[in-house]
PDB file of C-alpha atoms in Angstrom:
ATOM      1  CA  MET A 218      -3.073  -6.743  24.987  1.00  0.00           C
ATOM      2  CA  ASN A 219      -0.245  -9.103  27.163  1.00  0.00           C
ATOM      3  CA  ASP A 220       1.343 -12.064  27.224  1.00  0.00           C
ATOM      4  CA  HIS A 221      -2.556 -14.236  28.027  1.00  0.00           C
ATOM      5  CA  ASN A 222      -3.888 -11.971  25.096  1.00  0.00           C
ATOM      6  CA  LEU A 223      -1.626 -12.311  22.391  1.00  0.00           C
ATOM      7  CA  LYS A 224      -0.495 -16.833  23.102  1.00  0.00           C
ATOM      8  CA  PRO A 225      -4.341 -18.852  22.173  1.00  0.00           C
ATOM      9  CA  ILE A 226      -4.009 -16.657  18.969  1.00  0.00           C
ATOM     10  CA  LEU A 227      -0.255 -17.570  18.751  1.00  0.00           C
ATOM     11  CA  ASP A 228      -0.988 -20.942  19.788  1.00  0.00           C
ATOM     12  CA  LEU A 229      -3.268 -21.678  16.551  1.00  0.00           C
ATOM     13  CA  PHE A 230      -0.516 -21.564  14.968  1.00  0.00           C
ATOM     14  CA  ILE A 231       2.521 -23.690  16.275  1.00  0.00           C
ATOM     15  CA  GLU A 232       2.733 -27.018  16.907  1.00  0.00           C
ATOM     16  CA  ASP A 233       4.932 -26.185  20.466  1.00  0.00           C
ATOM     17  CA  LYS A 234       2.001 -25.103  22.529  1.00  0.00           C
ATOM     18  CA  THR A 235       3.575 -25.914  25.866  1.00  0.00           C
ATOM     19  CA  LYS A 236       6.534 -23.131  26.555  1.00  0.00           C
ATOM     20  CA  ALA A 237       4.742 -19.333  26.929  1.00  0.00           C
ATOM     21  CA  PHE A 238       6.688 -17.258  24.361  1.00  0.00           C
ATOM     22  CA  LYS A 239       9.972 -15.598  25.455  1.00  0.00           C
ATOM     23  CA  SER A 240       8.845 -12.652  24.606  1.00  0.00           C
ATOM     24  CA  TYR A 241       7.116  -9.779  21.888  1.00  0.00           C
ATOM     25  CA  LYS A 242       7.185  -5.977  21.197  1.00  0.00           C
ATOM     26  CA  LYS A 243       4.368  -4.230  20.086  1.00  0.00           C
ATOM     27  CA  ILE A 244       5.484  -2.676  15.880  1.00  0.00           C
ATOM     28  CA  LYS A 245       4.888   1.481  17.028  1.00  0.00           C
ATOM     29  CA  GLU A 246       4.960   0.997  12.417  1.00  0.00           C
ATOM     30  CA  ALA A 247       2.639  -1.162  12.089  1.00  0.00           C
ATOM     31  CA  TRP A 248      -0.239   2.621  11.482  1.00  0.00           C
ATOM     32  CA  THR A 249      -3.486   0.902  11.290  1.00  0.00           C
ATOM     33  CA  ASN A 250      -3.791  -2.185  13.985  1.00  0.00           C
ATOM     34  CA  ASP A 251      -2.058  -3.997  16.383  1.00  0.00           C
ATOM     35  CA  VAL A 252       0.943  -6.193  14.828  1.00  0.00           C
ATOM     36  CA  TYR A 253       3.254  -7.417  17.910  1.00  0.00           C
ATOM     37  CA  LEU A 254       7.058  -9.918  17.291  1.00  0.00           C
ATOM     38  CA  ILE A 255       6.993 -12.788  19.222  1.00  0.00           C
ATOM     39  CA  ASN A 256      10.019 -14.875  20.005  1.00  0.00           C
ATOM     40  CA  HIS A 257       8.950 -18.434  20.165  1.00  0.00           C
ATOM     41  CA  CYS A 258      11.281 -21.448  20.522  1.00  0.00           C
ATOM     42  CA  ASN A 259      14.002 -18.753  18.665  1.00  0.00           C
ATOM     43  CA  GLU A 260      11.323 -18.762  16.373  1.00  0.00           C
ATOM     44  CA  HIS A 261       9.589 -15.023  15.662  1.00  0.00           C
ATOM     45  CA  TYR A 262       6.371 -14.587  14.117  1.00  0.00           C
ATOM     46  CA  TYR A 263       4.659 -11.671  13.442  1.00  0.00           C
ATOM     47  CA  VAL A 264       1.178 -11.674  15.056  1.00  0.00           C
ATOM     48  CA  ARG A 265      -2.176  -8.893  13.469  1.00  0.00           C
ATOM     49  CA  ILE A 266      -4.822  -8.017  15.479  1.00  0.00           C
ATOM     50  CA  LYS A 267      -7.217  -6.546  14.247  1.00  0.00           C
ATOM     51  CA  ASN A 268      -9.035  -3.331  14.688  1.00  0.00           C
ATOM     52  CA  LYS A 269     -11.322  -2.053  12.075  1.00  0.00           C
ATOM     53  CA  LYS A 270     -13.308  -4.366   9.946  1.00  0.00           C
ATOM     54  CA  SER A 271     -12.257  -6.116   7.114  1.00  0.00           C
ATOM     55  CA  THR A 272     -13.660  -7.893   3.035  1.00  0.00           C
ATOM     56  CA  LYS A 273     -13.765 -11.358   2.242  1.00  0.00           C
ATOM     57  CA  SER A 274     -11.365  -9.617  -0.257  1.00  0.00           C
ATOM     58  CA  GLU A 275      -8.670  -9.308   1.890  1.00  0.00           C
ATOM     59  CA  TYR A 276      -8.488 -12.359   3.081  1.00  0.00           C
ATOM     60  CA  GLU A 277      -9.173 -13.984  -1.075  1.00  0.00           C
ATOM     61  CA  LEU A 278      -5.644 -11.646  -1.847  1.00  0.00           C
ATOM     62  CA  PHE A 279      -4.262 -12.737   1.186  1.00  0.00           C
ATOM     63  CA  THR A 280      -4.389 -16.569   0.944  1.00  0.00           C
ATOM     64  CA  HIS A 281      -4.042 -16.034  -3.110  1.00  0.00           C
ATOM     65  CA  PHE A 282      -0.183 -14.045  -3.107  1.00  0.00           C
ATOM     66  CA  TYR A 283       0.546 -14.779  -0.228  1.00  0.00           C
ATOM     67  CA  LYS A 284       2.894 -17.723  -0.963  1.00  0.00           C
ATOM     68  CA  TYR A 285       4.344 -18.858   3.413  1.00  0.00           C
ATOM     69  CA  PRO A 286       3.111 -20.542   5.805  1.00  0.00           C
ATOM     70  CA  TYR A 287       0.726 -18.102   8.190  1.00  0.00           C
ATOM     71  CA  TYR A 288      -3.167 -18.740   9.935  1.00  0.00           C
ATOM     72  CA  TYR A 289      -4.822 -16.269   8.646  1.00  0.00           C
ATOM     73  CA  ASP A 290      -8.376 -16.112  10.215  1.00  0.00           C
ATOM     74  CA  PRO A 291     -11.488 -14.822   7.560  1.00  0.00           C
ATOM     75  CA  ILE A 292     -14.288 -13.873  10.484  1.00  0.00           C
ATOM     76  CA  THR A 293     -12.002 -12.022  12.262  1.00  0.00           C
ATOM     77  CA  HIS A 294      -8.817 -11.654  10.650  1.00  0.00           C
ATOM     78  CA  ASN A 295      -6.714 -12.206  12.711  1.00  0.00           C
ATOM     79  CA  LEU A 296      -3.062 -12.997  11.363  1.00  0.00           C
ATOM     80  CA  ILE A 297      -0.086 -14.742  12.445  1.00  0.00           C
ATOM     81  CA  THR A 298       3.080 -15.414   9.993  1.00  0.00           C
ATOM     82  CA  LYS A 299       6.780 -16.550  10.361  1.00  0.00           C
ATOM     83  CA  ALA A 300       9.001 -13.496  10.285  1.00  0.00           C
ATOM     84  CA  ILE A 301      10.922 -13.442   7.453  1.00  0.00           C
ATOM     85  CA  VAL A 302      14.535 -11.783   6.871  1.00  0.00           C
ATOM     86  CA  ILE A 303      14.156  -9.108   4.711  1.00  0.00           C
ATOM     87  CA  ASP A 304      16.671  -6.793   3.314  1.00  0.00           C
ATOM     88  CA  PHE A 305      17.792  -2.739   4.324  1.00  0.00           C
ATOM     89  CA  PRO A 306      17.933  -0.927   3.191  1.00  0.00           C
ATOM     90  CA  PHE A 307      14.190  -2.105   0.754  1.00  0.00           C
ATOM     91  CA  PRO A 308      16.444  -2.675  -2.989  1.00  0.00           C
ATOM     92  CA  THR A 309      16.185  -0.538  -5.921  1.00  0.00           C
ATOM     93  CA  ASN A 310      17.756  -3.163  -8.514  1.00  0.00           C
ATOM     94  CA  LYS A 311      15.865  -3.393 -11.702  1.00  0.00           C
ATOM     95  CA  ALA A 312      15.466  -6.762 -11.045  1.00  0.00           C
ATOM     96  CA  CYS A 313      13.507  -5.569  -7.800  1.00  0.00           C
ATOM     97  CA  LEU A 314      11.698  -3.123  -9.952  1.00  0.00           C
ATOM     98  CA  MET A 315      10.376  -6.009 -12.186  1.00  0.00           C
ATOM     99  CA  SER A 316       8.849  -7.540  -9.432  1.00  0.00           C
ATOM    100  CA  VAL A 317       6.614  -5.006  -8.187  1.00  0.00           C
ATOM    101  CA  LYS A 318       5.618  -4.781 -11.821  1.00  0.00           C
ATOM    102  CA  ASN A 319       5.161  -8.725 -12.150  1.00  0.00           C
ATOM    103  CA  PHE A 320       3.566  -8.466  -9.265  1.00  0.00           C
ATOM    104  CA  ILE A 321       0.787  -4.564  -9.986  1.00  0.00           C
ATOM    105  CA  THR A 322       0.540  -7.032 -13.719  1.00  0.00           C
ATOM    106  CA  GLN A 323      -0.816 -10.425 -11.488  1.00  0.00           C
ATOM    107  CA  LEU A 324      -2.947  -8.014  -9.645  1.00  0.00           C
ATOM    108  CA  GLN A 325      -4.590  -6.611 -12.666  1.00  0.00           C
ATOM    109  CA  LYS A 326      -5.122  -9.646 -14.104  1.00  0.00           C
ATOM    110  CA  LEU A 327      -7.000 -10.872 -11.022  1.00  0.00           C
ATOM    111  CA  LYS A 328     -11.103 -11.031 -12.284  1.00  0.00           C
ATOM    112  CA  LYS A 329     -12.537  -8.341 -10.330  1.00  0.00           C
ATOM    113  CA  GLU A 330     -15.869 -11.051 -10.168  1.00  0.00           C
ATOM    114  CA  THR A 331     -14.768 -13.893  -8.275  1.00  0.00           C
ATOM    115  CA  ILE A 332     -12.883 -11.238  -5.400  1.00  0.00           C
ATOM    116  CA  SER A 333     -16.307 -10.421  -2.932  1.00  0.00           C
ATOM    117  CA  ASP A 334     -16.704  -7.064  -2.154  1.00  0.00           C
ATOM    118  CA  LEU A 335     -13.948  -4.794  -4.231  1.00  0.00           C
ATOM    119  CA  LYS A 336     -15.618  -1.262  -4.694  1.00  0.00           C
ATOM    120  CA  ALA A 337     -14.623   1.493  -6.593  1.00  0.00           C
ATOM    121  CA  PHE A 338     -11.676   3.373  -4.179  1.00  0.00           C
ATOM    122  CA  ASP A 339     -13.279   6.154  -3.011  1.00  0.00           C
ATOM    123  CA  TYR A 340     -10.839   8.828  -3.658  1.00  0.00           C
ATOM    124  CA  LEU A 341     -13.050  11.320  -1.963  1.00  0.00           C
ATOM    125  CA  GLU A 342     -12.747   9.159   1.537  1.00  0.00           C
ATOM    126  CA  PHE A 343     -10.940  12.142   3.417  1.00  0.00           C
ATOM    127  CA  ILE A 344     -11.568  14.700   0.931  1.00  0.00           C
ATOM    128  CA  LYS A 345     -12.437  17.094   4.059  1.00  0.00           C
ATOM    129  CA  TYR A 346      -8.789  17.449   4.897  1.00  0.00           C
ATOM    130  CA  ALA A 347      -8.365  19.288   1.968  1.00  0.00           C
ATOM    131  CA  PRO A 348      -6.745  22.100   3.140  1.00  0.00           C
ATOM    132  CA  ASN A 349      -7.884  24.290   0.176  1.00  0.00           C
ATOM    133  CA  LYS A 350     -11.087  23.946  -2.734  1.00  0.00           C
ATOM    134  CA  GLU A 351      -8.590  25.022  -5.039  1.00  0.00           C
ATOM    135  CA  LEU A 352      -6.375  21.424  -4.660  1.00  0.00           C
ATOM    136  CA  ALA A 353      -9.435  19.652  -3.994  1.00  0.00           C
ATOM    137  CA  SER A 354     -10.940  20.933  -6.955  1.00  0.00           C
ATOM    138  CA  TYR A 355      -7.311  19.665  -9.163  1.00  0.00           C
ATOM    139  CA  TYR A 356      -7.170  16.785  -7.297  1.00  0.00           C
ATOM    140  CA  LYS A 357     -10.873  15.739  -7.884  1.00  0.00           C
ATOM    141  CA  GLN A 358     -10.553  16.669 -11.660  1.00  0.00           C
ATOM    142  CA  LEU A 359      -7.704  14.997 -12.558  1.00  0.00           C
ATOM    143  CA  TYR A 360      -9.256  11.937 -11.311  1.00  0.00           C
ATOM    144  CA  LEU A 361     -12.673  11.708 -12.798  1.00  0.00           C
ATOM    145  CA  THR A 362     -10.230  12.994 -15.951  1.00  0.00           C
ATOM    146  CA  ILE A 363      -7.510  10.196 -15.792  1.00  0.00           C
ATOM    147  CA  ALA A 364     -10.605   7.433 -14.646  1.00  0.00           C
ATOM    148  CA  LYS A 365     -12.141   8.229 -18.061  1.00  0.00           C
ATOM    149  CA  LEU A 366      -9.455   8.114 -20.942  1.00  0.00           C
ATOM    150  CA  GLU A 367      -8.278   4.783 -19.481  1.00  0.00           C
ATOM    151  CA  LYS A 368     -12.237   4.110 -19.280  1.00  0.00           C
ATOM    152  CA  LYS A 369     -12.744   0.987 -17.191  1.00  0.00           C
ATOM    153  CA  LEU A 370     -10.845   0.769 -13.079  1.00  0.00           C
ATOM    154  CA  VAL A 371      -8.108  -2.775 -12.207  1.00  0.00           C
ATOM    155  CA  VAL A 372      -7.859  -4.644  -8.991  1.00  0.00           C
ATOM    156  CA  ALA A 373      -5.876  -2.142  -7.120  1.00  0.00           C
ATOM    157  CA  HIS A 374      -3.577  -2.965  -3.146  1.00  0.00           C
ATOM    158  CA  ASN A 375      -3.626   0.432  -3.272  1.00  0.00           C
ATOM    159  CA  ASP A 376      -1.039   0.470  -0.294  1.00  0.00           C
ATOM    160  CA  LEU A 377       1.893  -0.818  -2.113  1.00  0.00           C
ATOM    161  CA  SER A 378       3.920   1.278  -0.409  1.00  0.00           C
ATOM    162  CA  TYR A 379       7.691  -0.143   0.215  1.00  0.00           C
ATOM    163  CA  HIS A 380       6.917  -1.563   4.103  1.00  0.00           C
ATOM    164  CA  ASN A 381       3.853  -3.838   3.032  1.00  0.00           C
ATOM    165  CA  ILE A 382       6.956  -5.839   0.444  1.00  0.00           C
ATOM    166  CA  LEU A 383       9.199  -8.294   2.006  1.00  0.00           C
ATOM    167  CA  ILE A 384      12.225  -8.745  -0.243  1.00  0.00           C
ATOM    168  CA  ASN A 385      15.338 -11.768   0.237  1.00  0.00           C
ATOM    169  CA  GLN A 386      17.192 -11.321  -2.760  1.00  0.00           C
ATOM    170  CA  LYS A 387      19.259 -13.993  -2.004  1.00  0.00           C
ATOM    171  CA  HIS A 388      16.479 -16.627  -0.857  1.00  0.00           C
ATOM    172  CA  LYS A 389      14.631 -14.973  -3.512  1.00  0.00           C
ATOM    173  CA  ILE A 390      12.264 -13.801  -1.410  1.00  0.00           C
ATOM    174  CA  PHE A 391       8.979 -11.408  -3.049  1.00  0.00           C
ATOM    175  CA  GLN A 392       5.808 -10.382  -1.381  1.00  0.00           C
ATOM    176  CA  VAL A 393       3.861  -8.377  -0.951  1.00  0.00           C
ATOM    177  CA  ILE A 394       1.515  -8.040   1.835  1.00  0.00           C
ATOM    178  CA  ASP A 395      -1.327  -6.498   3.475  1.00  0.00           C
ATOM    179  CA  PHE A 396      -4.403  -6.467   0.586  1.00  0.00           C
ATOM    180  CA  GLU A 397      -6.779  -4.461   3.485  1.00  0.00           C
ATOM    181  CA  TYR A 398      -7.370  -0.964   0.637  1.00  0.00           C
ATOM    182  CA  ALA A 399      -7.481  -2.911  -2.078  1.00  0.00           C
ATOM    183  CA  SER A 400     -10.054  -2.527  -4.021  1.00  0.00           C
ATOM    184  CA  LEU A 401     -10.827  -1.452  -7.892  1.00  0.00           C
ATOM    185  CA  ASN A 402      -9.120   1.558  -9.239  1.00  0.00           C
ATOM    186  CA  LEU A 403      -6.738   4.069 -11.802  1.00  0.00           C
ATOM    187  CA  LYS A 404      -4.650   1.467 -13.642  1.00  0.00           C
ATOM    188  CA  HIS A 405      -1.392   2.713 -12.730  1.00  0.00           C
ATOM    189  CA  TRP A 406      -2.009   3.813  -8.780  1.00  0.00           C
ATOM    190  CA  ASP A 407      -0.174   1.063  -7.536  1.00  0.00           C
ATOM    191  CA  VAL A 408       2.832   1.971  -9.577  1.00  0.00           C
ATOM    192  CA  PHE A 409       2.947   5.625  -8.321  1.00  0.00           C
ATOM    193  CA  ASN A 410       1.923   4.838  -4.327  1.00  0.00           C
ATOM    194  CA  PHE A 411       4.813   2.943  -3.927  1.00  0.00           C
ATOM    195  CA  LEU A 412       7.370   5.361  -6.055  1.00  0.00           C
ATOM    196  CA  ARG A 413       5.743   8.328  -3.574  1.00  0.00           C
ATOM    197  CA  ASP A 414       7.960   6.771  -1.339  1.00  0.00           C
ATOM    198  CA  PHE A 415      11.438   7.477  -2.996  1.00  0.00           C
ATOM    199  CA  ASP A 416      12.212  11.098  -3.542  1.00  0.00           C
ATOM    200  CA  TYR A 417      11.426  11.828  -7.760  1.00  0.00           C
ATOM    201  CA  GLU A 418      14.620  14.057  -7.767  1.00  0.00           C
ATOM    202  CA  ASN A 419      17.008  12.006  -5.755  1.00  0.00           C
ATOM    203  CA  HIS A 420      15.711   8.076  -6.866  1.00  0.00           C
ATOM    204  CA  TYR A 421      14.091   9.437 -10.381  1.00  0.00           C
ATOM    205  CA  PRO A 422      16.495   6.843 -11.917  1.00  0.00           C
ATOM    206  CA  MET A 423      14.105   4.229 -10.537  1.00  0.00           C
ATOM    207  CA  TYR A 424      10.243   6.878 -11.446  1.00  0.00           C
ATOM    208  CA  GLN A 425      12.646   5.983 -15.474  1.00  0.00           C
ATOM    209  CA  PHE A 426      12.309   2.745 -14.985  1.00  0.00           C
ATOM    210  CA  PHE A 427       8.615   2.396 -15.106  1.00  0.00           C
ATOM    211  CA  ILE A 428       8.364   5.364 -17.210  1.00  0.00           C
ATOM    212  CA  GLU A 429       9.462   3.568 -19.768  1.00  0.00           C
ATOM    213  CA  LYS A 430       8.237   0.234 -18.979  1.00  0.00           C
ATOM    214  CA  TYR A 431       5.063   1.736 -18.723  1.00  0.00           C
ATOM    215  CA  LYS A 432       5.148   4.297 -22.140  1.00  0.00           C
ATOM    216  CA  LEU A 433       3.604   7.134 -19.451  1.00  0.00           C
ATOM    217  CA  GLU A 434       3.911  10.789 -20.926  1.00  0.00           C
ATOM    218  CA  GLU A 435       5.650  13.479 -18.745  1.00  0.00           C
ATOM    219  CA  ASN A 436       1.715  14.627 -17.641  1.00  0.00           C
ATOM    220  CA  VAL A 437       0.429  11.519 -16.583  1.00  0.00           C
ATOM    221  CA  VAL A 438       3.336  10.811 -14.022  1.00  0.00           C
ATOM    222  CA  HIS A 439       2.755  13.983 -12.560  1.00  0.00           C
ATOM    223  CA  ALA A 440      -1.190  13.568 -12.380  1.00  0.00           C
ATOM    224  CA  TYR A 441      -0.862  10.456 -11.324  1.00  0.00           C
ATOM    225  CA  LEU A 442       2.219  11.883  -7.810  1.00  0.00           C
ATOM    226  CA  PHE A 443      -0.197  14.689  -8.068  1.00  0.00           C
ATOM    227  CA  LEU A 444      -3.653  11.935  -7.125  1.00  0.00           C
ATOM    228  CA  VAL A 445      -1.302   9.754  -4.777  1.00  0.00           C
ATOM    229  CA  ASN A 446       1.108  12.765  -2.765  1.00  0.00           C
ATOM    230  CA  PHE A 447      -2.720  14.366  -2.135  1.00  0.00           C
ATOM    231  CA  TYR A 448      -4.742  11.073  -1.201  1.00  0.00           C
ATOM    232  CA  ALA A 449      -1.812  10.321   1.077  1.00  0.00           C
ATOM    233  CA  TYR A 450      -1.885  13.549   2.678  1.00  0.00           C
ATOM    234  CA  LEU A 451      -5.201  13.385   3.187  1.00  0.00           C
ATOM    235  CA  TRP A 452      -5.017  10.004   4.764  1.00  0.00           C
ATOM    236  CA  ALA A 453      -2.909  10.746   7.733  1.00  0.00           C
ATOM    237  CA  ALA A 454      -4.386  14.494   7.943  1.00  0.00           C
ATOM    238  CA  ASN A 455      -7.755  11.258   8.817  1.00  0.00           C
ATOM    239  CA  ALA A 456      -5.695   9.404  11.160  1.00  0.00           C
ATOM    240  CA  TYR A 457      -3.769  12.638  13.375  1.00  0.00           C
ATOM    241  CA  GLU A 458      -6.826  14.297  13.830  1.00  0.00           C
ATOM    242  CA  TYR A 459      -7.425  10.544  16.001  1.00  0.00           C
ATOM    243  CA  ALA A 460      -4.400   9.549  17.085  1.00  0.00           C
ATOM    244  CA  LYS A 461      -2.004  12.802  17.011  1.00  0.00           C
ATOM    245  CA  ALA A 462       0.657  11.401  16.831  1.00  0.00           C
ATOM    246  CA  GLU A 463       4.213  13.666  15.508  1.00  0.00           C
ATOM    247  CA  PHE A 464       4.973  11.467  12.757  1.00  0.00           C
ATOM    248  CA  LEU A 465       1.324  11.404  10.690  1.00  0.00           C
ATOM    249  CA  ASN A 466       1.604  15.269  10.958  1.00  0.00           C
ATOM    250  CA  ARG A 467       5.353  14.723   9.339  1.00  0.00           C
ATOM    251  CA  TYR A 468       4.617  12.133   7.346  1.00  0.00           C
ATOM    252  CA  ALA A 469       1.167  14.695   5.911  1.00  0.00           C
ATOM    253  CA  ILE A 470       3.336  17.827   5.647  1.00  0.00           C
ATOM    254  CA  LYS A 471       5.640  15.892   4.031  1.00  0.00           C
ATOM    255  CA  HIS A 472       3.840  14.128   0.956  1.00  0.00           C
ATOM    256  CA  LEU A 473       1.398  17.405   0.888  1.00  0.00           C
ATOM    257  CA  LYS A 474       5.206  18.593  -0.016  1.00  0.00           C
ATOM    258  CA  GLN A 475       5.562  16.570  -2.681  1.00  0.00           C
ATOM    259  CA  ALA A 476       2.134  16.659  -4.200  1.00  0.00           C
ATOM    260  CA  LYS A 477       2.398  20.788  -4.727  1.00  0.00           C
ATOM    261  CA  PHE A 478       5.411  20.386  -6.542  1.00  0.00           C
ATOM    262  CA  HIS A 479       3.813  17.956  -9.153  1.00  0.00           C
ATOM    263  CA  LEU A 480       0.944  19.916  -9.486  1.00  0.00           C
ATOM    264  CA  GLN A 481       3.262  22.789 -10.757  1.00  0.00           C
ATOM    265  CA  MET A 482       4.814  20.454 -12.131  1.00  0.00           C
ATOM    266  CA  TYR A 483       1.353  18.817 -14.186  1.00  0.00           C
ATOM    267  CA  LEU A 484       0.118  22.976 -14.799  1.00  0.00           C
ATOM    268  CA  LYS A 485       2.658  23.813 -17.256  1.00  0.00           C
ATOM    269  CA  LEU A 486       2.230  19.962 -19.295  1.00  0.00           C
ATOM    270  CA  PRO A 487      -0.122  19.748 -21.912  1.00  0.00           C
ATOM    271  CA  SER A 488      -3.793  18.958 -19.955  1.00  0.00           C
ATOM    272  CA  LEU A 489      -4.526  15.936 -19.835  1.00  0.00           C
ATOM    273  CA  GLU A 490      -8.569  16.557 -20.661  1.00  0.00           C
ATOM    274  CA  ASP A 491      -6.896  17.597 -23.905  1.00  0.00           C
ATOM    275  CA  SER A 492      -6.037  13.376 -24.513  1.00  0.00           C
ATOM    276  CA  ASN A 493      -9.317  10.865 -25.932  1.00  0.00           C
ATOM    277  CA  GLU A 494      -7.546   7.802 -23.674  1.00  0.00           C
ATOM    278  CA  LEU A 495      -4.631   6.084 -21.542  1.00  0.00           C
ATOM    279  CA  VAL A 496      -3.452   3.206 -23.121  1.00  0.00           C
TER     280      VAL A 496
END
């Protein structure tokens, strides 16, 4: 997309529409949409051009949770925000982890009836990419077992990685973005989806923080980590088939390896099928 196409979109948000923006660059890390960082009158903006069909729920959740100036077209789902300076690397202290937990709590408190088009998470959407029947079987079995034990699905972000959390501790900014995958899902999917980007052995204190806060047994922890990592592998395998980007292949390999590790750890522990209920 060029300047001629971007400027009419940016003009929907900025006050000074007379000047052309100085520069822009496409964000390579944006996998599913076209995202540009634009410099205009010494201010920086992100412009997201939606590449696929979205739902009312994405618009409703974004506008509910986003606390800073933005422009969101509810029809096209194109989005403009001022760029927020964030802490790097992602801070993992207890205060930030507590903010993650608080966000998940707020999200789950939303009544599903008040959010449009919110469907159950399609955990089998990419199952054809499973590397073998055994892993696919464990994945289906564990998802259904946990769903049965938890008794009800909750509102979930489903892409709560640190890439979608903006933190600036100095200015007390904590902002979650990108609600396009939100749906009804398992209670602890979001917290383990957040954790899967952090190596289990090298970042165990992070895991321990949430394990203690949610009072989770070890078999539940490894079952969930198998599920979220295996789904990440399936998603990346599907994306790689169409994009052929090497980083997607590396991402898939990484999460398949992690999924296998956590499945092996789970299989050494008491089966969740012998449990009566998960809190």
